[in-house]
Amino acid sequence: KAGVTQTPRYLIKTRGQQVTLSCSPISGHRSVSWYQQTPGQGLQFLFEYFSETQRNKGNFPGRFSGRQFSNSRSEMNVSTLELGDSALYLCASRRPGGRDTQYFGPGTRLTVL
Amino acid sequence: GNSVTQMEGPVTLSEEAFLTINCTYTATGYPSLFWYVQYPGEGLQLLLKATKADDKGSNKGFEATYRKETTSFHLEKGSVQVSDSAVYFCALSIPQGGSEKLVFGKGMKLTVNP
């Protein structure tokens, strides 16, 4: 079974631009979560989507948004990029069914110059 | 709130040494507990999990037991290999209204020398 895939793997943007990252979950998994990983803050939860609805949201500004499509694929968007948005963005999928395991993709490395 | 505290390292061991990485948690409710591992340039891989008190998770020689009385989930391996060099994250999740977000510790970088 194919794992979680994320595209692109690497991105370089400049301040003020916007960016869209994509995540395809494991087949049969209907929940997708996004996490930001930085050296200073570690791993932080951004949001979770299930059935095309945002189910939970972390403590990030409104510049960070996401959506989920009917095939469970998800995208996250960051508008008006700041230098501090440079991070590894990880996507994780699960069935869901309660007490599920989240399986992670390889991440998208975003660099903001 | 929910939080995880773990040893941060970095830690360097020789091959075949014993490994312990301490992890304690604070949670409202009854969390599931996880250890994830991250190899250089990669995402997170599930190493093991436990969903209730006294559960023991094990995988690839690694073990951890869910200790409710001490709110701990320490990771152990009897004999580490060079290939175990990675960053190890302890995490918890609690179902809330159909959502489950992971709360992570800061991670511990392990280097194993031959």
Coordinates of C-alpha atoms in Angstrom, one line a residue:
Chain A
K1 CA 0.0 0.0 0.0
A2 CA 1.4 3.4 -1.0
G3 CA 2.3 5.7 1.9
V4 CA 1.4 9.4 2.4
T5 CA 2.8 11.5 -0.5
Q6 CA 3.5 15.2 -0.4
T7 CA 4.4 17.6 -3.2
P8 CA 6.5 19.4 -3.8
R9 CA 9.4 18.1 -1.6
Y10 CA 11.2 21.5 -1.6
L11 CA 10.1 25.0 -2.2
I12 CA 11.9 28.4 -2.1
K13 CA 9.8 31.5 -1.9
T14 CA 10.3 35.1 -1.0
R15 CA 8.6 37.1 1.7
G16 CA 5.1 38.3 0.8
Q17 CA 4.4 35.5 -1.6
Q18 CA 1.9 32.7 -1.0
V19 CA 2.4 28.9 -1.3
T20 CA 0.3 25.8 -1.6
L21 CA 1.4 22.4 -0.5
S22 CA -0.3 19.2 -1.4
C23 CA -0.9 15.9 0.5
S24 CA -2.3 12.6 -0.7
P25 CA -3.2 10.3 2.2
I26 CA -2.9 6.5 2.3
S27 CA -5.7 4.8 0.4
G28 CA -8.7 4.4 2.7
H29 CA -7.6 7.1 5.1
R30 CA -10.1 9.9 5.3
S31 CA -8.5 12.2 7.8
V32 CA -5.5 14.4 7.1
S33 CA -3.6 16.5 9.6
W34 CA -0.8 19.1 9.0
Y35 CA 2.1 19.8 11.3
Q36 CA 4.9 22.4 11.2
Q37 CA 8.4 21.4 12.3
T38 CA 11.0 24.0 13.1
P39 CA 14.2 23.8 15.1
G40 CA 12.9 26.4 17.6
Q41 CA 9.3 25.3 18.2
G42 CA 9.5 21.6 17.3
L43 CA 6.5 19.9 15.9
Q44 CA 3.3 21.9 16.1
F45 CA -0.2 20.9 15.0
L46 CA -1.8 23.1 12.3
F47 CA -5.1 21.6 11.5
E48 CA -7.0 18.4 10.8
Y49 CA -9.5 17.7 8.0
F50 CA -12.0 14.9 7.7
S51 CA -14.9 14.7 5.2
E52 CA -13.8 18.0 3.6
T53 CA -14.4 19.8 7.0
Q54 CA -11.8 21.3 9.3
R55 CA -12.2 19.4 12.6
N56 CA -9.5 21.0 14.7
K57 CA -7.1 23.9 14.4
G58 CA -3.9 24.7 16.1
N59 CA -2.7 28.1 17.3
F60 CA -1.5 29.6 14.0
P61 CA -2.5 32.9 12.3
G62 CA -5.2 33.1 9.7
R63 CA -2.5 33.2 7.0
F64 CA -2.4 29.4 7.3
S65 CA -5.4 27.7 5.8
G66 CA -6.2 24.3 4.3
R67 CA -8.9 22.4 2.6
Q68 CA -9.7 18.8 1.8
F69 CA -11.2 17.4 -1.4
S70 CA -13.8 14.6 -1.9
N71 CA -11.0 12.1 -2.6
S72 CA -9.4 13.0 0.8
R73 CA -6.4 14.8 -0.7
S74 CA -5.6 17.9 1.1
E75 CA -3.9 21.2 0.5
M76 CA -2.5 23.8 2.8
N77 CA -1.9 27.4 1.9
V78 CA 0.2 30.0 3.5
S79 CA -0.3 33.6 2.4
T80 CA 1.9 36.6 2.8
L81 CA 4.9 34.5 3.7
E82 CA 7.2 35.5 6.5
L83 CA 10.8 34.4 7.2
G84 CA 9.6 32.5 10.2
D85 CA 7.4 30.3 8.0
S86 CA 10.5 28.5 6.9
A87 CA 9.9 25.0 8.1
L88 CA 9.3 21.4 7.3
Y89 CA 5.6 20.9 6.7
L90 CA 4.4 17.4 7.5
C91 CA 1.1 15.8 6.5
A92 CA -0.3 12.8 8.3
S93 CA -3.3 10.6 7.5
R94 CA -5.4 8.2 9.5
R95 CA -8.7 6.3 9.0
P96 CA -10.2 7.6 11.4
G97 CA -11.9 5.3 13.8
G98 CA -10.8 6.3 17.3
R99 CA -7.3 5.9 18.8
D100 CA -5.9 5.7 15.3
T101 CA -2.3 5.9 14.3
Q102 CA -1.3 8.9 12.2
Y103 CA 1.1 8.0 9.3
F104 CA 3.3 10.8 8.1
G105 CA 4.5 11.8 4.7
P106 CA 8.1 12.8 3.9
G107 CA 7.3 16.5 4.3
T108 CA 7.7 19.6 2.2
R109 CA 10.7 21.8 3.1
L110 CA 9.7 25.4 2.7
T111 CA 12.4 28.1 2.7
V112 CA 11.3 31.8 2.7
L113 CA 14.0 34.3 1.7
Chain B
G1 CA -3.3 21.4 28.9
N2 CA -1.7 18.3 27.3
S3 CA 2.1 18.2 27.1
V4 CA 5.0 15.8 26.7
T5 CA 8.4 16.1 28.3
Q6 CA 11.3 14.0 27.0
M7 CA 15.0 13.8 27.2
E8 CA 16.4 16.1 24.5
G9 CA 20.1 15.1 24.1
P10 CA 21.9 14.9 21.8
V11 CA 23.1 11.5 22.9
T12 CA 26.0 9.5 21.5
L13 CA 26.3 5.8 22.2
S14 CA 28.5 3.0 21.0
E15 CA 27.1 0.1 19.1
E16 CA 25.5 -2.5 21.3
A17 CA 25.0 -0.1 24.2
F18 CA 21.7 0.1 26.1
L19 CA 19.4 2.9 25.3
T20 CA 16.8 4.6 27.5
I21 CA 14.9 7.8 26.5
N22 CA 12.7 9.1 29.2
C23 CA 9.2 10.5 28.4
T24 CA 6.6 11.8 30.7
Y25 CA 3.3 13.4 29.9
T26 CA 0.5 15.6 31.3
A27 CA -2.9 15.0 29.9
T28 CA -6.6 15.5 30.7
G29 CA -8.3 12.3 29.9
Y30 CA -6.7 9.1 28.7
P31 CA -4.2 9.6 25.9
S32 CA -2.7 7.2 23.5
L33 CA 1.1 7.3 23.5
F34 CA 3.5 7.0 20.7
W35 CA 7.2 7.0 19.8
Y36 CA 8.0 8.3 16.3
V37 CA 11.5 8.2 14.7
Q38 CA 12.8 10.7 12.1
Y39 CA 15.8 9.8 10.0
P40 CA 17.7 12.6 8.3
G41 CA 15.8 14.2 5.5
E42 CA 12.7 12.2 6.1
G43 CA 9.3 12.4 7.7
L44 CA 8.2 10.7 10.9
Q45 CA 7.9 6.9 11.1
L46 CA 5.8 5.3 13.8
L47 CA 8.1 3.2 16.0
L48 CA 5.5 1.9 18.5
K49 CA 2.3 2.9 20.3
A50 CA 0.2 2.1 23.4
T51 CA -3.4 3.0 23.9
K52 CA -4.1 2.1 27.5
A53 CA -2.4 1.7 30.8
D54 CA 0.1 -1.2 31.1
D55 CA 0.1 -1.7 27.4
K56 CA 3.6 -2.5 26.1
G57 CA 4.5 -1.4 22.6
S58 CA 7.4 -3.1 20.8
N59 CA 9.0 -2.9 17.4
K60 CA 12.5 -3.6 16.0
G61 CA 13.9 -4.3 19.4
F62 CA 12.5 -1.1 21.0
E63 CA 10.0 -1.3 23.8
A64 CA 8.0 1.1 25.9
T65 CA 5.3 0.5 28.6
Y66 CA 2.4 2.9 29.3
R67 CA 2.7 3.7 33.0
K68 CA -0.4 5.6 34.1
E69 CA 0.8 5.8 37.7
T70 CA 4.0 7.6 36.8
T71 CA 2.6 9.2 33.6
S72 CA 5.5 7.8 31.6
F73 CA 6.3 6.0 28.4
H74 CA 10.1 5.5 28.4
L75 CA 11.7 4.0 25.3
E76 CA 14.3 1.3 25.7
K77 CA 16.5 -0.9 23.5
G78 CA 18.9 -3.4 24.8
S79 CA 21.5 -3.1 22.0
V80 CA 21.6 -0.2 19.6
Q81 CA 22.9 -0.3 16.1
V82 CA 24.4 2.4 13.9
S83 CA 21.2 2.3 11.9
D84 CA 19.3 3.5 14.9
S85 CA 20.9 6.9 14.6
A86 CA 17.9 9.3 14.3
V87 CA 15.7 11.7 16.2
Y88 CA 13.2 10.2 18.5
F89 CA 9.9 11.9 19.4
C90 CA 7.5 10.9 22.2
A91 CA 3.9 12.0 21.5
L92 CA 0.4 11.7 22.9
S93 CA -3.0 12.1 21.4
I94 CA -6.5 12.3 22.9
P95 CA -9.7 12.0 20.9
Q96 CA -11.7 15.2 21.0
G97 CA -14.9 15.5 19.1
G98 CA -13.7 13.1 16.4
S99 CA -10.4 14.8 16.0
E100 CA -7.0 13.5 17.2
K101 CA -4.1 15.8 17.3
L102 CA -0.6 14.7 18.3
V103 CA 1.3 16.6 20.9
F104 CA 5.0 16.0 20.6
G105 CA 8.0 16.3 22.9
K106 CA 11.0 18.2 21.6
G107 CA 12.8 15.2 20.3
M108 CA 16.1 13.5 21.1
K109 CA 18.9 13.1 18.6
L110 CA 20.7 9.8 18.9
T111 CA 24.0 9.0 17.3
V112 CA 25.3 5.5 17.4
N113 CA 29.0 5.0 16.6
P114 CA 30.5 1.7 15.4

